[in-house]
């Protein structure tokens, strides 16, 4: 049986970030991945690097992750196509302005300066092509985006260069606690280590079930669209205060459109079917804010499976019931930006027993506590 210090279930960005940080601290790490790294959420997402409008509990992690992305080359040896062009959350009326001003005031009261209200004049300096009805925006100047698959490949390559073994096509089917540590049984072989991390994304609840732990995770499939290439016209990433939108022009001229519209997902066979009426709604939102794009062609659409938690916050936690088991899942469609810091936190939890970042809000017990409180 193959031995390691840590076995990671799932070779997406979370698994690869954990693998890299543990290897940097001298750990022998095995990653088991049932499909291939980046096949699911980590390779197909919108690549948004967004501190803007984060849940307050996530802000310290997001701020720490932002500093890592700004110098990502020194961590992974590649730039992951990071572009820190700013993100805007656009207001279209006075109700939107009130909402964004309240948000800005909340952040100021918490001592953060990275989200700033900007005037209509400043908004049109940053995005001159916006439809003329917008009234202002909330702005995070050092947000931006990266290329998800490039980032995933960079994390994985650096981890492998430091000795991490990826076992691709290996699905963890069962976990057993033995005196020598945890055994992870896959179809082809078994692996043993004192520590196992559950980075199984949309399948994380199944890994929890193998351990006798239940979590209130739901799986959904956010959709994306990409257009033909057009001449550069937009620098910052655009979101909206009261519409579902994530919109950016990539370095190659294509327009990437997201905003958490969901495809149909069938849990029985894990198949997905695009919801074209919602994609049309998404396209209409873009045209409302950028009418000149009406004739641009969409060339491709897709969706990816993601794990959502009831409170939209991830689980980043040691298992309370199974010593040696750690969880990092449930990123609820905003985990890409956090990924570099998640590896750091998990390495700290495993090797130091604690992380200096505040992670109490992400403990797995929060759901069982809620059940007890409301019982
Ligand atoms: C369409 C879309 C757009 C998004 N846009 C953004 C964005 O702009 N910004 C942002 O911050 N976040 C975004 N996200 C969220 C982000 O992509 C995810 O939060 C993040 O990638 C989760 O990474 P992960 O490693 O946990 O999951 P995954 O990448 O899904 O990796 C989990 C891996 O575990 C493997 N696995 C599962 N079970 C087993 C098992 N039993 N044995 C072996 N392997 C197993 C799976 O095959 C999978 O490869 C988006 C997500 C989607 C779907």
Coordinates of C-alpha atoms and ligand atoms in Angstrom, one line a residue:
X1 CA 0.0 0.0 0.0
X2 CA 1.4 3.4 -1.0
X3 CA 2.2 5.6 2.0
X4 CA 2.2 9.4 2.3
X5 CA 2.0 12.1 5.0
X6 CA -1.2 13.5 3.5
X7 CA -3.7 12.1 1.0
X8 CA -5.9 14.7 -0.8
X9 CA -9.2 13.6 -2.4
X10 CA -9.8 15.9 -5.4
X11 CA -7.2 17.4 -7.7
X12 CA -9.1 20.7 -8.4
X13 CA -7.6 24.0 -7.4
X14 CA -8.3 23.5 -3.7
X15 CA -6.7 20.1 -3.7
X16 CA -3.8 21.4 -5.8
X17 CA -3.3 24.5 -3.6
X18 CA -3.2 22.3 -0.4
X19 CA -0.8 19.9 -2.1
X20 CA 1.5 22.7 -3.1
X21 CA 1.6 24.3 0.3
X22 CA 2.1 21.0 2.1
X23 CA 4.9 20.0 -0.3
X24 CA 6.5 23.4 0.3
X25 CA 6.6 22.5 4.0
X26 CA 8.3 19.1 3.3
X27 CA 5.2 16.8 3.4
X28 CA 4.9 13.7 1.1
X29 CA 1.5 14.3 -0.6
X30 CA -0.6 12.0 -2.8
X31 CA -3.6 13.5 -4.7
X32 CA -6.3 11.1 -5.9
X33 CA -8.5 12.5 -8.7
X34 CA -11.4 10.5 -10.2
X35 CA -11.5 12.4 -13.5
X36 CA -8.7 14.8 -14.3
X37 CA -7.5 18.0 -12.5
X38 CA -9.6 21.0 -13.7
X39 CA -12.3 18.8 -15.2
X40 CA -14.9 20.3 -12.9
X41 CA -15.4 23.8 -11.2
X42 CA -11.7 24.7 -11.1
X43 CA -11.1 24.5 -14.8
X44 CA -14.3 26.0 -16.2
X45 CA -15.1 28.9 -13.9
X46 CA -15.1 32.6 -14.7
X47 CA -11.7 33.3 -13.2
X48 CA -13.0 36.3 -11.3
X49 CA -10.6 37.6 -8.7
X50 CA -13.1 39.4 -6.6
X51 CA -12.8 40.9 -3.1
X52 CA -15.8 43.1 -4.0
X53 CA -19.1 42.3 -2.1
X54 CA -17.7 39.3 -0.2
X55 CA -19.5 38.0 2.9
X56 CA -17.8 39.8 5.9
X57 CA -16.5 36.4 7.2
X58 CA -14.7 35.8 4.0
X59 CA -13.0 39.3 3.7
X60 CA -9.8 38.5 5.7
X61 CA -9.3 35.4 3.6
X62 CA -10.1 37.2 0.4
X63 CA -7.7 40.1 1.2
X64 CA -4.9 37.5 2.0
X65 CA -5.6 35.7 -1.3
X66 CA -5.6 38.9 -3.2
X67 CA -2.0 39.6 -2.1
X68 CA -1.0 36.1 -3.3
X69 CA -2.6 36.6 -6.7
X70 CA -0.8 39.9 -7.1
X71 CA 2.5 38.1 -7.0
X72 CA 1.4 34.6 -8.2
X73 CA 4.5 34.1 -10.2
X74 CA 6.6 33.8 -7.1
X75 CA 4.4 31.0 -5.8
X76 CA 3.8 28.9 -8.9
X77 CA 6.4 30.1 -11.5
X78 CA 3.7 31.3 -13.9
X79 CA 1.5 34.4 -14.1
X80 CA -1.8 32.5 -14.6
X81 CA -2.8 35.4 -17.0
X82 CA -3.7 37.5 -13.9
X83 CA -5.0 40.9 -14.9
X84 CA -5.8 43.3 -12.0
X85 CA -8.0 45.6 -13.9
X86 CA -10.5 46.4 -11.1
X87 CA -14.1 45.2 -10.6
X88 CA -17.2 47.4 -10.7
X89 CA -20.6 46.8 -9.2
X90 CA -22.8 49.2 -11.2
X91 CA -25.8 51.1 -9.8
X92 CA -28.6 51.8 -12.3
X93 CA -31.0 53.8 -10.1
X94 CA -31.2 55.4 -6.6
X95 CA -32.2 52.2 -4.9
X96 CA -29.1 50.5 -6.2
X97 CA -27.0 53.5 -5.1
X98 CA -28.5 53.2 -1.5
X99 CA -27.7 49.5 -1.5
X100 CA -24.1 50.1 -2.6
X101 CA -23.6 53.0 -0.2
X102 CA -24.7 50.9 2.7
X103 CA -22.3 48.2 1.7
X104 CA -19.4 50.7 1.4
X105 CA -20.3 52.1 4.9
X106 CA -20.3 48.5 6.4
X107 CA -16.8 47.9 5.0
X108 CA -15.6 51.3 6.3
X109 CA -17.0 50.4 9.7
X110 CA -15.0 47.2 9.6
X111 CA -11.8 49.0 8.8
X112 CA -11.5 48.0 5.2
X113 CA -10.8 50.4 2.4
X114 CA -10.8 48.2 -0.7
X115 CA -14.4 48.8 -1.7
X116 CA -15.1 52.5 -2.6
X117 CA -18.2 54.2 -3.9
X118 CA -17.4 56.1 -7.1
X119 CA -19.4 58.9 -8.8
X120 CA -21.1 58.6 -12.2
X121 CA -18.3 60.7 -13.7
X122 CA -15.6 58.3 -12.4
X123 CA -17.7 55.3 -13.5
X124 CA -17.8 56.5 -17.1
X125 CA -14.0 57.3 -17.0
X126 CA -13.4 53.6 -16.1
X127 CA -16.1 52.2 -18.5
X128 CA -16.9 54.8 -21.1
X129 CA -18.9 52.3 -23.2
X130 CA -21.5 51.6 -20.5
X131 CA -25.2 52.5 -21.3
X132 CA -25.8 56.2 -20.2
X133 CA -28.4 55.5 -17.5
X134 CA -25.9 54.2 -14.8
X135 CA -25.6 56.4 -11.6
X136 CA -22.4 55.3 -9.9
X137 CA -20.7 52.1 -8.7
X138 CA -18.9 50.3 -5.9
X139 CA -15.3 49.8 -7.1
X140 CA -12.4 47.5 -6.0
X141 CA -9.4 48.8 -7.9
X142 CA -7.1 45.8 -7.4
X143 CA -9.6 43.1 -8.2
X144 CA -9.5 41.4 -11.7
X145 CA -9.4 38.0 -13.2
X146 CA -7.1 35.1 -14.2
X147 CA -7.4 32.1 -16.5
X148 CA -8.8 29.2 -14.5
X149 CA -7.3 26.3 -16.4
X150 CA -3.9 28.1 -16.6
X151 CA -4.0 28.7 -12.8
X152 CA -4.9 25.1 -12.1
X153 CA -2.1 23.8 -14.4
X154 CA 0.4 26.1 -12.7
X155 CA -0.5 25.0 -9.2
X156 CA -0.4 21.4 -10.2
X157 CA 2.9 21.6 -12.1
X158 CA 4.6 23.4 -9.2
X159 CA 3.2 20.8 -6.7
X160 CA 4.5 17.9 -8.9
X161 CA 7.9 19.6 -9.2
X162 CA 8.0 19.5 -5.4
X163 CA 7.2 15.8 -5.4
X164 CA 3.5 15.6 -5.1
X165 CA 2.1 12.5 -6.8
X166 CA -1.2 12.9 -8.7
X167 CA -3.1 9.6 -9.3
X168 CA -5.5 10.5 -12.1
X169 CA -8.6 8.4 -12.7
X170 CA -8.5 7.1 -9.1
X171 CA -11.8 7.5 -7.3
X172 CA -11.7 7.3 -3.5
X173 CA -14.5 4.8 -2.7
X174 CA -14.0 4.2 1.0
X175 CA -12.0 5.4 4.0
X176 CA -10.9 3.3 6.9
X177 CA -9.2 4.3 10.1
X178 CA -6.4 1.9 11.1
X179 CA -3.8 2.3 13.9
X180 CA -1.2 3.4 11.3
X181 CA -3.5 6.1 9.9
X182 CA -6.3 6.5 7.3
X183 CA -6.6 4.2 4.4
X184 CA -8.1 5.6 1.2
X185 CA -9.5 2.8 -1.0
X186 CA -9.7 3.5 -4.7
X187 CA -10.7 1.2 -7.5
X188 CA -7.1 0.4 -8.5
X189 CA -5.1 0.6 -5.3
X190 CA -5.2 1.8 -1.7
X191 CA -3.2 4.6 0.0
X192 CA -2.4 5.2 3.6
X193 CA -1.5 8.4 5.5
X194 CA -2.2 9.9 9.0
X195 CA -4.0 12.9 7.3
X196 CA -6.7 13.0 4.6
X197 CA -8.1 16.3 3.1
X198 CA -11.5 16.2 1.5
X199 CA -11.3 18.6 -1.5
X200 CA -13.9 16.8 -3.5
X201 CA -15.9 19.8 -4.6
X202 CA -19.4 18.8 -5.7
X203 CA -18.7 15.3 -4.4
X204 CA -17.5 16.3 -0.9
X205 CA -20.7 15.2 0.8
X206 CA -20.1 11.7 -0.5
X207 CA -16.7 11.7 1.1
X208 CA -18.3 12.9 4.3
X209 CA -20.7 10.1 4.1
X210 CA -17.8 7.6 3.9
X211 CA -16.8 9.0 7.3
X212 CA -20.3 9.0 8.8
X213 CA -20.5 12.8 8.7
X214 CA -23.5 14.5 7.1
X215 CA -23.4 17.9 5.5
X216 CA -26.1 20.1 4.0
X217 CA -24.3 20.5 0.7
X218 CA -26.3 20.9 -2.6
X219 CA -24.8 20.6 -6.1
X220 CA -25.7 23.1 -8.8
X221 CA -24.3 24.0 -12.2
X222 CA -23.6 27.6 -12.9
X223 CA -23.5 28.5 -16.6
X224 CA -21.1 30.6 -18.7
X225 CA -21.0 32.0 -22.2
X226 CA -18.2 33.3 -24.4
X227 CA -18.4 35.5 -27.5
X228 CA -16.4 35.8 -30.6
X229 CA -13.4 38.1 -30.4
X230 CA -14.0 41.8 -30.8
X231 CA -11.8 44.9 -30.6
X232 CA -10.8 45.9 -27.1
X233 CA -13.4 48.2 -25.5
X234 CA -13.6 47.3 -21.8
X235 CA -11.0 47.2 -19.1
X236 CA -12.6 46.5 -15.7
X237 CA -14.8 43.5 -14.8
X238 CA -18.5 44.5 -14.6
X239 CA -21.1 43.3 -12.1
X240 CA -24.5 45.0 -11.3
X241 CA -26.1 45.9 -8.0
X242 CA -29.5 44.4 -8.8
X243 CA -28.9 42.0 -11.7
X244 CA -27.2 38.7 -12.1
X245 CA -24.0 39.6 -14.0
X246 CA -20.3 38.9 -14.2
X247 CA -18.9 40.4 -17.4
X248 CA -15.4 40.9 -18.7
X249 CA -13.4 41.2 -21.9
X250 CA -10.5 38.8 -21.9
X251 CA -7.0 39.7 -23.2
X252 CA -7.9 37.9 -26.5
X253 CA -10.9 40.1 -27.1
X254 CA -13.6 37.5 -26.3
X255 CA -16.4 38.5 -23.8
X256 CA -16.9 36.2 -20.9
X257 CA -20.5 36.3 -19.4
X258 CA -21.5 34.6 -16.2
X259 CA -23.6 35.6 -13.2
X260 CA -24.7 32.4 -11.5
X261 CA -27.5 31.4 -13.8
X262 CA -27.9 27.7 -13.3
X263 CA -28.2 24.8 -15.7
X264 CA -30.6 21.9 -15.1
X265 CA -28.8 19.3 -13.0
X266 CA -29.9 15.7 -12.6
X267 CA -28.4 14.2 -9.4
X268 CA -29.3 10.6 -10.4
X269 CA -26.9 10.5 -13.3
X270 CA -25.0 13.8 -12.6
X271 CA -25.9 15.0 -16.0
X272 CA -26.5 18.7 -16.9
X273 CA -28.6 20.5 -19.5
X274 CA -28.2 24.1 -20.4
X275 CA -31.1 26.4 -19.6
X276 CA -31.2 28.6 -22.7
X277 CA -34.0 30.8 -21.4
X278 CA -31.7 31.9 -18.6
X279 CA -28.7 32.3 -21.0
X280 CA -31.0 34.6 -23.0
X281 CA -31.8 36.6 -19.8
X282 CA -28.0 36.8 -19.2
X283 CA -27.5 38.1 -22.7
X284 CA -30.3 40.6 -22.3
X285 CA -28.6 41.9 -19.1
X286 CA -25.4 42.5 -21.1
X287 CA -27.3 44.3 -23.9
X288 CA -29.1 46.5 -21.3
X289 CA -25.7 47.7 -20.0
X290 CA -23.8 47.6 -23.3
X291 CA -26.4 48.1 -26.1
X292 CA -23.7 48.3 -28.8
X293 CA -23.0 44.5 -28.3
X294 CA -26.4 43.5 -29.6
X295 CA -25.0 41.8 -32.7
X296 CA -22.0 40.1 -31.1
X297 CA -22.1 36.3 -31.6
X298 CA -22.0 33.9 -28.6
X299 CA -19.7 31.0 -29.7
X300 CA -19.9 28.7 -26.8
X301 CA -21.7 28.0 -23.5
X302 CA -21.0 25.6 -20.7
X303 CA -21.6 24.8 -17.1
X304 CA -19.6 23.4 -14.2
X305 CA -20.7 21.5 -11.1
X306 CA -20.1 23.3 -7.8
X307 CA -20.8 22.6 -4.1
X308 CA -23.1 25.1 -2.4
X309 CA -23.6 25.4 1.3
X310 CA -26.9 26.8 2.9
X311 CA -25.1 30.0 4.1
X312 CA -23.0 30.3 0.9
X313 CA -19.9 30.0 3.0
X314 CA -17.3 27.2 2.6
X315 CA -16.3 24.5 5.0
X316 CA -12.7 25.0 6.0
X317 CA -12.2 22.8 9.0
X318 CA -10.8 19.8 10.8
X319 CA -13.3 17.1 11.3
X320 CA -14.7 17.1 14.8
X321 CA -15.4 13.4 14.8
X322 CA -12.5 11.9 12.8
X323 CA -9.0 13.0 13.9
X324 CA -6.7 13.4 10.9
X325 CA -9.5 14.3 8.5
X326 CA -9.8 17.9 7.2
X327 CA -12.4 19.5 4.9
X328 CA -12.1 22.2 2.3
X329 CA -15.3 22.3 0.2
X330 CA -18.6 24.1 -0.4
X331 CA -17.1 27.3 -2.0
X332 CA -20.5 28.2 -3.4
X333 CA -19.3 29.6 -6.7
X334 CA -16.7 32.0 -5.3
X335 CA -13.8 29.7 -4.4
X336 CA -11.4 30.5 -7.3
X337 CA -10.2 33.8 -5.8
X338 CA -9.7 32.1 -2.4
X339 CA -7.8 29.1 -3.6
X340 CA -4.2 30.2 -2.9
X341 CA -5.0 31.0 0.7
X342 CA -7.0 27.8 1.3
X343 CA -3.8 25.8 0.7
X344 CA -2.0 27.9 3.2
X345 CA -4.7 27.6 5.8
X346 CA -5.0 23.8 5.4
X347 CA -1.2 23.4 5.7
X348 CA -1.3 25.6 8.9
X349 CA -4.2 23.6 10.4
X350 CA -2.5 20.3 9.7
X351 CA 1.1 21.2 10.7
X352 CA 0.6 24.0 13.2
X353 CA -2.7 23.1 14.7
X354 CA -4.2 26.5 13.9
X355 CA -4.3 29.2 11.3
X356 CA -3.7 32.9 12.0
X357 CA -6.6 33.8 9.8
X358 CA -10.1 33.8 11.3
X359 CA -11.8 30.6 10.1
X360 CA -14.3 29.9 12.9
X361 CA -17.2 30.9 10.6
X362 CA -16.3 28.0 8.3
X363 CA -16.3 25.1 10.7
X364 CA -18.3 22.0 9.7
X365 CA -20.1 21.9 13.0
X366 CA -22.0 25.1 12.3
X367 CA -24.8 23.1 10.6
X368 CA -25.2 20.6 13.4
X369 CA -25.3 23.5 15.9
X370 CA -28.1 25.1 13.9
X371 CA -30.0 21.9 13.9
X372 CA -29.6 21.5 17.7
X373 CA -30.5 25.2 18.3
X374 CA -33.7 25.0 16.2
X375 CA -34.7 21.5 17.4
Ligands
LIG1 C1 -19.3 28.3 -14.0 C2 -18.6 28.7 -12.7 C3 -18.1 30.0 -12.6 C4 -17.4 30.3 -11.4 N1 -16.8 31.6 -11.3 C5 -16.0 31.9 -10.3 C6 -15.4 33.2 -10.3 O1 -15.4 34.0 -11.2 N2 -14.6 33.5 -9.2 C7 -14.5 32.6 -8.1 O2 -13.8 33.0 -7.1 N3 -15.0 31.4 -8.2 C8 -15.8 31.0 -9.2 N4 -16.4 29.8 -9.3 C9 -16.2 28.8 -8.1 C10 -14.9 28.1 -8.3 O3 -14.7 27.6 -9.5 C11 -14.9 26.9 -7.2 O4 -15.3 27.4 -6.0 C12 -13.6 26.2 -7.1 O5 -13.0 25.9 -8.4 C13 -13.8 24.9 -6.3 O6 -12.6 24.2 -6.4 P1 -12.5 22.7 -5.8 O7 -11.1 22.2 -6.0 O8 -13.2 22.7 -4.5 O9 -13.6 21.9 -6.8 P2 -13.3 21.1 -8.2 O10 -12.6 21.9 -9.1 O11 -14.7 20.6 -8.6 O12 -12.5 19.9 -7.8 C14 -12.9 18.8 -7.0 C15 -12.3 17.6 -7.6 O13 -12.5 16.5 -6.8 C16 -12.6 15.3 -7.6 N5 -13.3 14.3 -6.8 C17 -14.5 14.3 -6.3 N6 -14.8 13.2 -5.6 C18 -13.7 12.4 -5.7 C19 -13.4 11.1 -5.2 N7 -14.2 10.4 -4.5 N8 -12.2 10.6 -5.5 C20 -11.3 11.3 -6.3 N9 -11.6 12.5 -6.8 C21 -12.7 13.1 -6.5 C22 -13.5 15.8 -8.8 O14 -13.4 15.0 -9.9 C23 -12.9 17.2 -9.0 O15 -11.9 17.3 -10.0 C24 -17.2 29.4 -10.4 C25 -17.7 28.1 -10.5 C26 -18.4 27.7 -11.7 C27 -18.9 26.3 -11.8

